[in-house]
Amino acid sequence: MTGKFISFEGILFPRLNYSPEVLREVHESFLIKHEDVLLLTFPKSGTNWLIETVCLIYSKGDPKWVQSEPIWDRSPWVENKYGYELLKEKEGPRLISSHLPIQLFPKSFFKSKAKMIYLIRNPRDVFVSGYFFWRSAKFVEKPESMEEYFEWFIHGNMPFGSWFDHTRGWMSIRDKENFLILSYEEMKWDTRNTVEKICQFLGKELEPEELNSVLKNSSFQAMKENNMSNFSLAKGLHFEENAHLLRKGVTGDWKNHFTVAQAEIFDKLFQEKMADLPQELFPWE
Ligand SMILES: Nc1ncnc2c1ncn2[C@@H]1O[C@H](COP(=O)(O)O)[C@@H](OP(=O)(O)O)[C@H]1O
Ligand SMILES: CCc1ccc(OS(=O)(=O)O)cc1
């Protein structure tokens, strides 16, 4: 896999919008401020749902902001050239998104009081979501088949590397008080409670009707219809016309796609790689 990817410190990134120079500068010199809020995920874990939810919490449920500014400008990705330039110019408290593994994240974070939310998702569903997403993206090598993508995924030979390493890396700071771990599954199964948890972590208080509006405007349907959040602005240039960021929005879709053999290989790998972590961190099991 070459051509559309670059490799930086052993991790693959799309050539489009990423460069070793920017990745190095982000890691070495980007200054995270105490008042910044960081939204961290492995791609396809529900990143955009988290961003939308936090934006709506900031606007107290008023949908004007999420309906008027593209999601990648509201909470730019620090590691790509576009997001990095935007963030350097932004004044005041910033929302910052990232898919970076911990070893490449801005060093300044680890000395700051900035709050970080790390959202995880069943890697089997991350795999399925990623397969359809990368197939519809024009800026990456497309997997030829689910079998091929399975090999990439279990060996971490894909953008942002191994899900297992990414998750293990970030979980190593799980005891820090400025670090909150959430799962896509708990967001799905008890959205209201999860939004309340985020509010508490960020020190934000919402009136009941404001909370209802956050829930309404961050729902799957509302986001699917919101052109500022559903990636439709990037269709044609960066994505195929049939691309859908908001594809199904459910838990457990992997059961419709994995073969029995793949499910067994995955279970074994998960055991090998994650067995020493508290299993309550993985609410889908
Ligand atoms: N409001 C929402 N509710 C539930 N799932 C959502 C959502 N917004 C996005 N998603 C899901 O999150 C996944 C994309 O993650 P990311 O934002 O990290 O790229 C997609 O999963 P599926 O492909 O399984 O449908 C998408 O449907
Ligand atoms: C590799 C660049 C890229 C672009 C878009 C992505 O989608 S999301 O952040 O998961 O919504 C992921 C990676």
PDB file of N, CA and C in Angstrom, residues 32-121:
ATOM      1  N   ILE A  32      -1.262  23.133  23.325  1.00  0.00           N
ATOM      2  CA  ILE A  32      -2.616  22.892  23.848  1.00  0.00           C
ATOM      3  C   ILE A  32      -2.797  23.819  25.047  1.00  0.00           C
ATOM      4  N   LYS A  33      -3.946  24.537  25.052  1.00  0.00           N
ATOM      5  CA  LYS A  33      -4.189  25.470  26.166  1.00  0.00           C
ATOM      6  C   LYS A  33      -5.080  24.794  27.206  1.00  0.00           C
ATOM      7  N   HIS A  34      -4.969  25.245  28.459  1.00  0.00           N
ATOM      8  CA  HIS A  34      -5.745  24.608  29.536  1.00  0.00           C
ATOM      9  C   HIS A  34      -7.236  24.580  29.227  1.00  0.00           C
ATOM     10  N   GLU A  35      -7.721  25.625  28.526  1.00  0.00           N
ATOM     11  CA  GLU A  35      -9.167  25.731  28.318  1.00  0.00           C
ATOM     12  C   GLU A  35      -9.649  24.984  27.066  1.00  0.00           C
ATOM     13  N   ASP A  36      -8.734  24.360  26.320  1.00  0.00           N
ATOM     14  CA  ASP A  36      -9.141  23.585  25.137  1.00  0.00           C
ATOM     15  C   ASP A  36      -9.874  22.309  25.554  1.00  0.00           C
ATOM     16  N   VAL A  37     -10.745  21.839  24.650  1.00  0.00           N
ATOM     17  CA  VAL A  37     -11.397  20.534  24.861  1.00  0.00           C
ATOM     18  C   VAL A  37     -11.049  19.655  23.664  1.00  0.00           C
ATOM     19  N   LEU A  38     -10.557  18.450  23.974  1.00  0.00           N
ATOM     20  CA  LEU A  38     -10.034  17.561  22.931  1.00  0.00           C
ATOM     21  C   LEU A  38     -10.939  16.354  22.747  1.00  0.00           C
ATOM     22  N   LEU A  39     -11.243  16.056  21.493  1.00  0.00           N
ATOM     23  CA  LEU A  39     -12.137  14.935  21.178  1.00  0.00           C
ATOM     24  C   LEU A  39     -11.335  13.909  20.385  1.00  0.00           C
ATOM     25  N   LEU A  40     -11.045  12.799  21.007  1.00  0.00           N
ATOM     26  CA  LEU A  40     -10.117  11.805  20.461  1.00  0.00           C
ATOM     27  C   LEU A  40     -10.831  10.507  20.096  1.00  0.00           C
ATOM     28  N   THR A  41     -10.522   9.983  18.916  1.00  0.00           N
ATOM     29  CA  THR A  41     -11.107   8.692  18.525  1.00  0.00           C
ATOM     30  C   THR A  41     -10.185   7.981  17.543  1.00  0.00           C
ATOM     31  N   PHE A  42     -10.367   6.681  17.422  1.00  0.00           N
ATOM     32  CA  PHE A  42      -9.898   5.959  16.247  1.00  0.00           C
ATOM     33  C   PHE A  42     -10.984   6.177  15.191  1.00  0.00           C
ATOM     34  N   PRO A  43     -10.604   6.431  13.907  1.00  0.00           N
ATOM     35  CA  PRO A  43     -11.634   6.730  12.899  1.00  0.00           C
ATOM     36  C   PRO A  43     -12.747   5.672  12.862  1.00  0.00           C
ATOM     37  N   LYS A  44     -13.949   6.170  12.714  1.00  0.00           N
ATOM     38  CA  LYS A  44     -15.175   5.377  12.581  1.00  0.00           C
ATOM     39  C   LYS A  44     -15.752   4.897  13.909  1.00  0.00           C
ATOM     40  N   SER A  45     -15.366   5.595  14.977  1.00  0.00           N
ATOM     41  CA  SER A  45     -15.866   5.228  16.312  1.00  0.00           C
ATOM     42  C   SER A  45     -17.048   6.088  16.751  1.00  0.00           C
ATOM     43  N   GLY A  46     -17.456   7.031  15.886  1.00  0.00           N
ATOM     44  CA  GLY A  46     -18.536   7.938  16.256  1.00  0.00           C
ATOM     45  C   GLY A  46     -18.021   9.356  16.514  1.00  0.00           C
ATOM     46  N   THR A  47     -16.860   9.646  15.946  1.00  0.00           N
ATOM     47  CA  THR A  47     -16.208  10.954  16.097  1.00  0.00           C
ATOM     48  C   THR A  47     -17.176  12.117  15.864  1.00  0.00           C
ATOM     49  N   ASN A  48     -17.848  12.076  14.722  1.00  0.00           N
ATOM     50  CA  ASN A  48     -18.674  13.224  14.334  1.00  0.00           C
ATOM     51  C   ASN A  48     -19.907  13.368  15.220  1.00  0.00           C
ATOM     52  N   TRP A  49     -20.386  12.244  15.719  1.00  0.00           N
ATOM     53  CA  TRP A  49     -21.513  12.289  16.668  1.00  0.00           C
ATOM     54  C   TRP A  49     -21.072  12.981  17.956  1.00  0.00           C
ATOM     55  N   LEU A  50     -19.873  12.635  18.414  1.00  0.00           N
ATOM     56  CA  LEU A  50     -19.338  13.269  19.627  1.00  0.00           C
ATOM     57  C   LEU A  50     -19.133  14.769  19.403  1.00  0.00           C
ATOM     58  N   ILE A  51     -18.553  15.117  18.251  1.00  0.00           N
ATOM     59  CA  ILE A  51     -18.309  16.542  17.972  1.00  0.00           C
ATOM     60  C   ILE A  51     -19.634  17.308  17.965  1.00  0.00           C
ATOM     61  N   GLU A  52     -20.613  16.734  17.241  1.00  0.00           N
ATOM     62  CA  GLU A  52     -21.917  17.414  17.144  1.00  0.00           C
ATOM     63  C   GLU A  52     -22.525  17.606  18.538  1.00  0.00           C
ATOM     64  N   THR A  53     -22.428  16.569  19.353  1.00  0.00           N
ATOM     65  CA  THR A  53     -23.006  16.630  20.701  1.00  0.00           C
ATOM     66  C   THR A  53     -22.325  17.722  21.524  1.00  0.00           C
ATOM     67  N   VAL A  54     -20.999  17.771  21.467  1.00  0.00           N
ATOM     68  CA  VAL A  54     -20.272  18.765  22.277  1.00  0.00           C
ATOM     69  C   VAL A  54     -20.560  20.182  21.752  1.00  0.00           C
ATOM     70  N   CYS A  55     -20.615  20.335  20.418  1.00  0.00           N
ATOM     71  CA  CYS A  55     -20.957  21.667  19.863  1.00  0.00           C
ATOM     72  C   CYS A  55     -22.331  22.108  20.373  1.00  0.00           C
ATOM     73  N   LEU A  56     -23.277  21.169  20.382  1.00  0.00           N
ATOM     74  CA  LEU A  56     -24.637  21.527  20.813  1.00  0.00           C
ATOM     75  C   LEU A  56     -24.679  21.820  22.317  1.00  0.00           C
ATOM     76  N   ILE A  57     -23.851  21.137  23.081  1.00  0.00           N
ATOM     77  CA  ILE A  57     -23.765  21.457  24.521  1.00  0.00           C
ATOM     78  C   ILE A  57     -23.235  22.884  24.677  1.00  0.00           C
ATOM     79  N   TYR A  58     -22.208  23.228  23.889  1.00  0.00           N
ATOM     80  CA  TYR A  58     -21.650  24.582  23.958  1.00  0.00           C
ATOM     81  C   TYR A  58     -22.675  25.643  23.562  1.00  0.00           C
ATOM     82  N   SER A  59     -23.561  25.298  22.600  1.00  0.00           N
ATOM     83  CA  SER A  59     -24.538  26.309  22.164  1.00  0.00           C
ATOM     84  C   SER A  59     -25.860  26.164  22.925  1.00  0.00           C
ATOM     85  N   LYS A  60     -25.842  25.390  24.007  1.00  0.00           N
ATOM     86  CA  LYS A  60     -27.016  25.167  24.862  1.00  0.00           C
ATOM     87  C   LYS A  60     -28.210  24.651  24.063  1.00  0.00           C
ATOM     88  N   GLY A  61     -27.923  23.791  23.103  1.00  0.00           N
ATOM     89  CA  GLY A  61     -28.987  23.140  22.342  1.00  0.00           C
ATOM     90  C   GLY A  61     -29.447  23.927  21.133  1.00  0.00           C
ATOM     91  N   ASP A  62     -28.961  25.174  20.991  1.00  0.00           N
ATOM     92  CA  ASP A  62     -29.350  25.984  19.834  1.00  0.00           C
ATOM     93  C   ASP A  62     -28.662  25.412  18.581  1.00  0.00           C
ATOM     94  N   PRO A  63     -29.430  24.973  17.559  1.00  0.00           N
ATOM     95  CA  PRO A  63     -28.808  24.321  16.413  1.00  0.00           C
ATOM     96  C   PRO A  63     -28.160  25.274  15.400  1.00  0.00           C
ATOM     97  N   LYS A  64     -28.250  26.616  15.650  1.00  0.00           N
ATOM     98  CA  LYS A  64     -27.744  27.562  14.634  1.00  0.00           C
ATOM     99  C   LYS A  64     -26.282  27.268  14.251  1.00  0.00           C
ATOM    100  N   TRP A  65     -25.451  27.058  15.268  1.00  0.00           N
ATOM    101  CA  TRP A  65     -24.015  26.857  14.980  1.00  0.00           C
ATOM    102  C   TRP A  65     -23.795  25.591  14.155  1.00  0.00           C
ATOM    103  N   VAL A  66     -24.393  24.471  14.587  1.00  0.00           N
ATOM    104  CA  VAL A  66     -24.113  23.214  13.861  1.00  0.00           C
ATOM    105  C   VAL A  66     -24.746  23.209  12.464  1.00  0.00           C
ATOM    106  N   GLN A  67     -25.709  24.115  12.257  1.00  0.00           N
ATOM    107  CA  GLN A  67     -26.350  24.160  10.933  1.00  0.00           C
ATOM    108  C   GLN A  67     -25.728  25.205  10.013  1.00  0.00           C
ATOM    109  N   SER A  68     -24.732  25.927  10.530  1.00  0.00           N
ATOM    110  CA  SER A  68     -24.180  27.008   9.685  1.00  0.00           C
ATOM    111  C   SER A  68     -22.676  26.902   9.453  1.00  0.00           C
ATOM    112  N   GLU A  69     -21.975  26.056  10.220  1.00  0.00           N
ATOM    113  CA  GLU A  69     -20.517  25.959  10.047  1.00  0.00           C
ATOM    114  C   GLU A  69     -20.134  24.480   9.882  1.00  0.00           C
ATOM    115  N   PRO A  70     -19.314  24.160   8.864  1.00  0.00           N
ATOM    116  CA  PRO A  70     -18.933  22.757   8.676  1.00  0.00           C
ATOM    117  C   PRO A  70     -18.298  22.177   9.938  1.00  0.00           C
ATOM    118  N   ILE A  71     -18.557  20.908  10.154  1.00  0.00           N
ATOM    119  CA  ILE A  71     -18.113  20.243  11.383  1.00  0.00           C
ATOM    120  C   ILE A  71     -16.590  20.292  11.517  1.00  0.00           C
ATOM    121  N   TRP A  72     -15.860  20.233  10.379  1.00  0.00           N
ATOM    122  CA  TRP A  72     -14.394  20.223  10.452  1.00  0.00           C
ATOM    123  C   TRP A  72     -13.820  21.602  10.765  1.00  0.00           C
ATOM    124  N   ASP A  73     -14.674  22.663  10.700  1.00  0.00           N
ATOM    125  CA  ASP A  73     -14.216  23.985  11.136  1.00  0.00           C
ATOM    126  C   ASP A  73     -14.574  24.233  12.604  1.00  0.00           C
ATOM    127  N   ARG A  74     -15.684  23.614  13.043  1.00  0.00           N
ATOM    128  CA  ARG A  74     -16.086  23.816  14.443  1.00  0.00           C
ATOM    129  C   ARG A  74     -15.090  23.164  15.396  1.00  0.00           C
ATOM    130  N   SER A  75     -14.650  21.960  15.020  1.00  0.00           N
ATOM    131  CA  SER A  75     -13.676  21.233  15.852  1.00  0.00           C
ATOM    132  C   SER A  75     -12.631  20.641  14.912  1.00  0.00           C
ATOM    133  N   PRO A  76     -11.667  21.471  14.505  1.00  0.00           N
ATOM    134  CA  PRO A  76     -10.714  21.023  13.470  1.00  0.00           C
ATOM    135  C   PRO A  76      -9.840  19.861  13.948  1.00  0.00           C
ATOM    136  N   TRP A  77      -9.391  19.057  12.965  1.00  0.00           N
ATOM    137  CA  TRP A  77      -8.461  17.961  13.252  1.00  0.00           C
ATOM    138  C   TRP A  77      -7.057  18.554  13.335  1.00  0.00           C
ATOM    139  N   VAL A  78      -6.420  18.387  14.473  1.00  0.00           N
ATOM    140  CA  VAL A  78      -5.129  19.057  14.688  1.00  0.00           C
ATOM    141  C   VAL A  78      -4.041  18.507  13.769  1.00  0.00           C
ATOM    142  N   GLU A  79      -4.178  17.244  13.345  1.00  0.00           N
ATOM    143  CA  GLU A  79      -3.056  16.603  12.636  1.00  0.00           C
ATOM    144  C   GLU A  79      -3.038  16.867  11.139  1.00  0.00           C
ATOM    145  N   ASN A  80      -4.134  17.394  10.568  1.00  0.00           N
ATOM    146  CA  ASN A  80      -4.032  17.632   9.129  1.00  0.00           C
ATOM    147  C   ASN A  80      -3.746  19.109   8.847  1.00  0.00           C
ATOM    148  N   LYS A  81      -3.223  19.344   7.644  1.00  0.00           N
ATOM    149  CA  LYS A  81      -2.716  20.691   7.341  1.00  0.00           C
ATOM    150  C   LYS A  81      -3.813  21.736   7.503  1.00  0.00           C
ATOM    151  N   TYR A  82      -5.014  21.397   7.011  1.00  0.00           N
ATOM    152  CA  TYR A  82      -6.134  22.342   7.039  1.00  0.00           C
ATOM    153  C   TYR A  82      -6.513  22.682   8.484  1.00  0.00           C
ATOM    154  N   GLY A  83      -6.701  21.634   9.293  1.00  0.00           N
ATOM    155  CA  GLY A  83      -7.117  21.845  10.680  1.00  0.00           C
ATOM    156  C   GLY A  83      -6.055  22.549  11.501  1.00  0.00           C
ATOM    157  N   TYR A  84      -4.808  22.183  11.262  1.00  0.00           N
ATOM    158  CA  TYR A  84      -3.693  22.760  12.016  1.00  0.00           C
ATOM    159  C   TYR A  84      -3.617  24.268  11.782  1.00  0.00           C
ATOM    160  N   GLU A  85      -3.740  24.680  10.508  1.00  0.00           N
ATOM    161  CA  GLU A  85      -3.685  26.121  10.194  1.00  0.00           C
ATOM    162  C   GLU A  85      -4.833  26.859  10.874  1.00  0.00           C
ATOM    163  N   LEU A  86      -6.041  26.246  10.821  1.00  0.00           N
ATOM    164  CA  LEU A  86      -7.198  26.889  11.461  1.00  0.00           C
ATOM    165  C   LEU A  86      -6.980  27.047  12.960  1.00  0.00           C
ATOM    166  N   LEU A  87      -6.489  25.976  13.583  1.00  0.00           N
ATOM    167  CA  LEU A  87      -6.348  25.988  15.045  1.00  0.00           C
ATOM    168  C   LEU A  87      -5.317  26.996  15.508  1.00  0.00           C
ATOM    169  N   LYS A  88      -4.251  27.163  14.725  1.00  0.00           N
ATOM    170  CA  LYS A  88      -3.213  28.109  15.133  1.00  0.00           C
ATOM    171  C   LYS A  88      -3.764  29.534  15.224  1.00  0.00           C
ATOM    172  N   GLU A  89      -4.787  29.808  14.381  1.00  0.00           N
ATOM    173  CA  GLU A  89      -5.354  31.165  14.339  1.00  0.00           C
ATOM    174  C   GLU A  89      -6.509  31.350  15.315  1.00  0.00           C
ATOM    175  N   LYS A  90      -7.065  30.241  15.836  1.00  0.00           N
ATOM    176  CA  LYS A  90      -8.290  30.357  16.665  1.00  0.00           C
ATOM    177  C   LYS A  90      -7.998  30.984  18.010  1.00  0.00           C
ATOM    178  N   GLU A  91      -8.858  31.921  18.395  1.00  0.00           N
ATOM    179  CA  GLU A  91      -8.746  32.567  19.704  1.00  0.00           C
ATOM    180  C   GLU A  91      -9.627  31.829  20.705  1.00  0.00           C
ATOM    181  N   GLY A  92      -9.317  31.987  21.975  1.00  0.00           N
ATOM    182  CA  GLY A  92     -10.208  31.501  23.042  1.00  0.00           C
ATOM    183  C   GLY A  92     -10.227  29.991  23.146  1.00  0.00           C
ATOM    184  N   PRO A  93     -11.143  29.469  23.966  1.00  0.00           N
ATOM    185  CA  PRO A  93     -11.216  28.017  24.158  1.00  0.00           C
ATOM    186  C   PRO A  93     -11.561  27.339  22.836  1.00  0.00           C
ATOM    187  N   ARG A  94     -10.822  26.274  22.526  1.00  0.00           N
ATOM    188  CA  ARG A  94     -11.048  25.610  21.232  1.00  0.00           C
ATOM    189  C   ARG A  94     -11.559  24.197  21.433  1.00  0.00           C
ATOM    190  N   LEU A  95     -12.392  23.751  20.492  1.00  0.00           N
ATOM    191  CA  LEU A  95     -12.693  22.320  20.386  1.00  0.00           C
ATOM    192  C   LEU A  95     -11.703  21.780  19.368  1.00  0.00           C
ATOM    193  N   ILE A  96     -11.040  20.688  19.709  1.00  0.00           N
ATOM    194  CA  ILE A  96     -10.003  20.123  18.836  1.00  0.00           C
ATOM    195  C   ILE A  96     -10.257  18.634  18.678  1.00  0.00           C
ATOM    196  N   SER A  97     -10.355  18.171  17.427  1.00  0.00           N
ATOM    197  CA  SER A  97     -10.533  16.734  17.181  1.00  0.00           C
ATOM    198  C   SER A  97      -9.204  16.117  16.793  1.00  0.00           C
ATOM    199  N   SER A  98      -9.096  14.815  17.033  1.00  0.00           N
ATOM    200  CA  SER A  98      -7.882  14.124  16.590  1.00  0.00           C
ATOM    201  C   SER A  98      -8.105  12.617  16.540  1.00  0.00           C
ATOM    202  N   HIS A  99      -7.420  12.014  15.566  1.00  0.00           N
ATOM    203  CA  HIS A  99      -7.355  10.548  15.498  1.00  0.00           C
ATOM    204  C   HIS A  99      -5.938  10.060  15.833  1.00  0.00           C
ATOM    205  N   LEU A 100      -5.076  10.955  16.305  1.00  0.00           N
ATOM    206  CA  LEU A 100      -3.675  10.565  16.493  1.00  0.00           C
ATOM    207  C   LEU A 100      -3.507   9.521  17.590  1.00  0.00           C
ATOM    208  N   PRO A 101      -2.573   8.586  17.404  1.00  0.00           N
ATOM    209  CA  PRO A 101      -2.209   7.716  18.526  1.00  0.00           C
ATOM    210  C   PRO A 101      -1.459   8.536  19.570  1.00  0.00           C
ATOM    211  N   ILE A 102      -1.459   8.054  20.795  1.00  0.00           N
ATOM    212  CA  ILE A 102      -0.925   8.854  21.913  1.00  0.00           C
ATOM    213  C   ILE A 102       0.523   9.288  21.691  1.00  0.00           C
ATOM    214  N   GLN A 103       1.317   8.420  21.056  1.00  0.00           N
ATOM    215  CA  GLN A 103       2.751   8.749  20.927  1.00  0.00           C
ATOM    216  C   GLN A 103       3.009   9.871  19.926  1.00  0.00           C
ATOM    217  N   LEU A 104       2.006  10.234  19.107  1.00  0.00           N
ATOM    218  CA  LEU A 104       2.196  11.323  18.144  1.00  0.00           C
ATOM    219  C   LEU A 104       1.419  12.585  18.537  1.00  0.00           C
ATOM    220  N   PHE A 105       0.684  12.515  19.644  1.00  0.00           N
ATOM    221  CA  PHE A 105      -0.150  13.658  20.047  1.00  0.00           C
ATOM    222  C   PHE A 105       0.730  14.813  20.547  1.00  0.00           C
ATOM    223  N   PRO A 106       0.245  16.072  20.423  1.00  0.00           N
ATOM    224  CA  PRO A 106       1.037  17.206  20.915  1.00  0.00           C
ATOM    225  C   PRO A 106       1.532  16.967  22.350  1.00  0.00           C
ATOM    226  N   LYS A 107       2.836  17.119  22.528  1.00  0.00           N
ATOM    227  CA  LYS A 107       3.441  16.844  23.838  1.00  0.00           C
ATOM    228  C   LYS A 107       2.871  17.771  24.918  1.00  0.00           C
ATOM    229  N   SER A 108       2.503  18.997  24.482  1.00  0.00           N
ATOM    230  CA  SER A 108       2.049  19.995  25.454  1.00  0.00           C
ATOM    231  C   SER A 108       0.796  19.541  26.202  1.00  0.00           C
ATOM    232  N   PHE A 109       0.015  18.642  25.593  1.00  0.00           N
ATOM    233  CA  PHE A 109      -1.213  18.177  26.266  1.00  0.00           C
ATOM    234  C   PHE A 109      -0.890  17.559  27.624  1.00  0.00           C
ATOM    235  N   PHE A 110       0.205  16.821  27.673  1.00  0.00           N
ATOM    236  CA  PHE A 110       0.483  16.019  28.860  1.00  0.00           C
ATOM    237  C   PHE A 110       0.921  16.870  30.059  1.00  0.00           C
ATOM    238  N   LYS A 111       1.135  18.168  29.788  1.00  0.00           N
ATOM    239  CA  LYS A 111       1.450  19.074  30.904  1.00  0.00           C
ATOM    240  C   LYS A 111       0.304  20.057  31.118  1.00  0.00           C
ATOM    241  N   SER A 112      -0.793  19.873  30.382  1.00  0.00           N
ATOM    242  CA  SER A 112      -1.882  20.852  30.460  1.00  0.00           C
ATOM    243  C   SER A 112      -3.044  20.290  31.275  1.00  0.00           C
ATOM    244  N   LYS A 113      -4.002  21.193  31.545  1.00  0.00           N
ATOM    245  CA  LYS A 113      -5.213  20.753  32.257  1.00  0.00           C
ATOM    246  C   LYS A 113      -6.368  20.582  31.275  1.00  0.00           C
ATOM    247  N   ALA A 114      -6.063  20.661  29.970  1.00  0.00           N
ATOM    248  CA  ALA A 114      -7.130  20.558  28.955  1.00  0.00           C
ATOM    249  C   ALA A 114      -7.875  19.239  29.115  1.00  0.00           C
ATOM    250  N   LYS A 115      -9.190  19.293  28.914  1.00  0.00           N
ATOM    251  CA  LYS A 115     -10.000  18.077  29.077  1.00  0.00           C
ATOM    252  C   LYS A 115     -10.055  17.304  27.771  1.00  0.00           C
ATOM    253  N   MET A 116      -9.967  15.998  27.897  1.00  0.00           N
ATOM    254  CA  MET A 116     -10.018  15.144  26.708  1.00  0.00           C
ATOM    255  C   MET A 116     -11.101  14.087  26.868  1.00  0.00           C
ATOM    256  N   ILE A 117     -11.895  13.894  25.797  1.00  0.00           N
ATOM    257  CA  ILE A 117     -12.856  12.777  25.767  1.00  0.00           C
ATOM    258  C   ILE A 117     -12.348  11.778  24.737  1.00  0.00           C
ATOM    259  N   TYR A 118     -12.169  10.554  25.175  1.00  0.00           N
ATOM    260  CA  TYR A 118     -11.741   9.478  24.257  1.00  0.00           C
ATOM    261  C   TYR A 118     -12.941   8.553  24.037  1.00  0.00           C
ATOM    262  N   LEU A 119     -13.410   8.508  22.800  1.00  0.00           N
ATOM    263  CA  LEU A 119     -14.603   7.697  22.486  1.00  0.00           C
ATOM    264  C   LEU A 119     -14.163   6.400  21.819  1.00  0.00           C
ATOM    265  N   ILE A 120     -14.583   5.277  22.400  1.00  0.00           N
ATOM    266  CA  ILE A 120     -14.244   3.986  21.792  1.00  0.00           C
ATOM    267  C   ILE A 120     -15.511   3.316  21.264  1.00  0.00           C
ATOM    268  N   ARG A 121     -15.314   2.331  20.415  1.00  0.00           N
ATOM    269  CA  ARG A 121     -16.438   1.588  19.847  1.00  0.00           C
ATOM    270  C   ARG A 121     -15.974   0.158  19.616  1.00  0.00           C
TER     271      ARG A 121
END
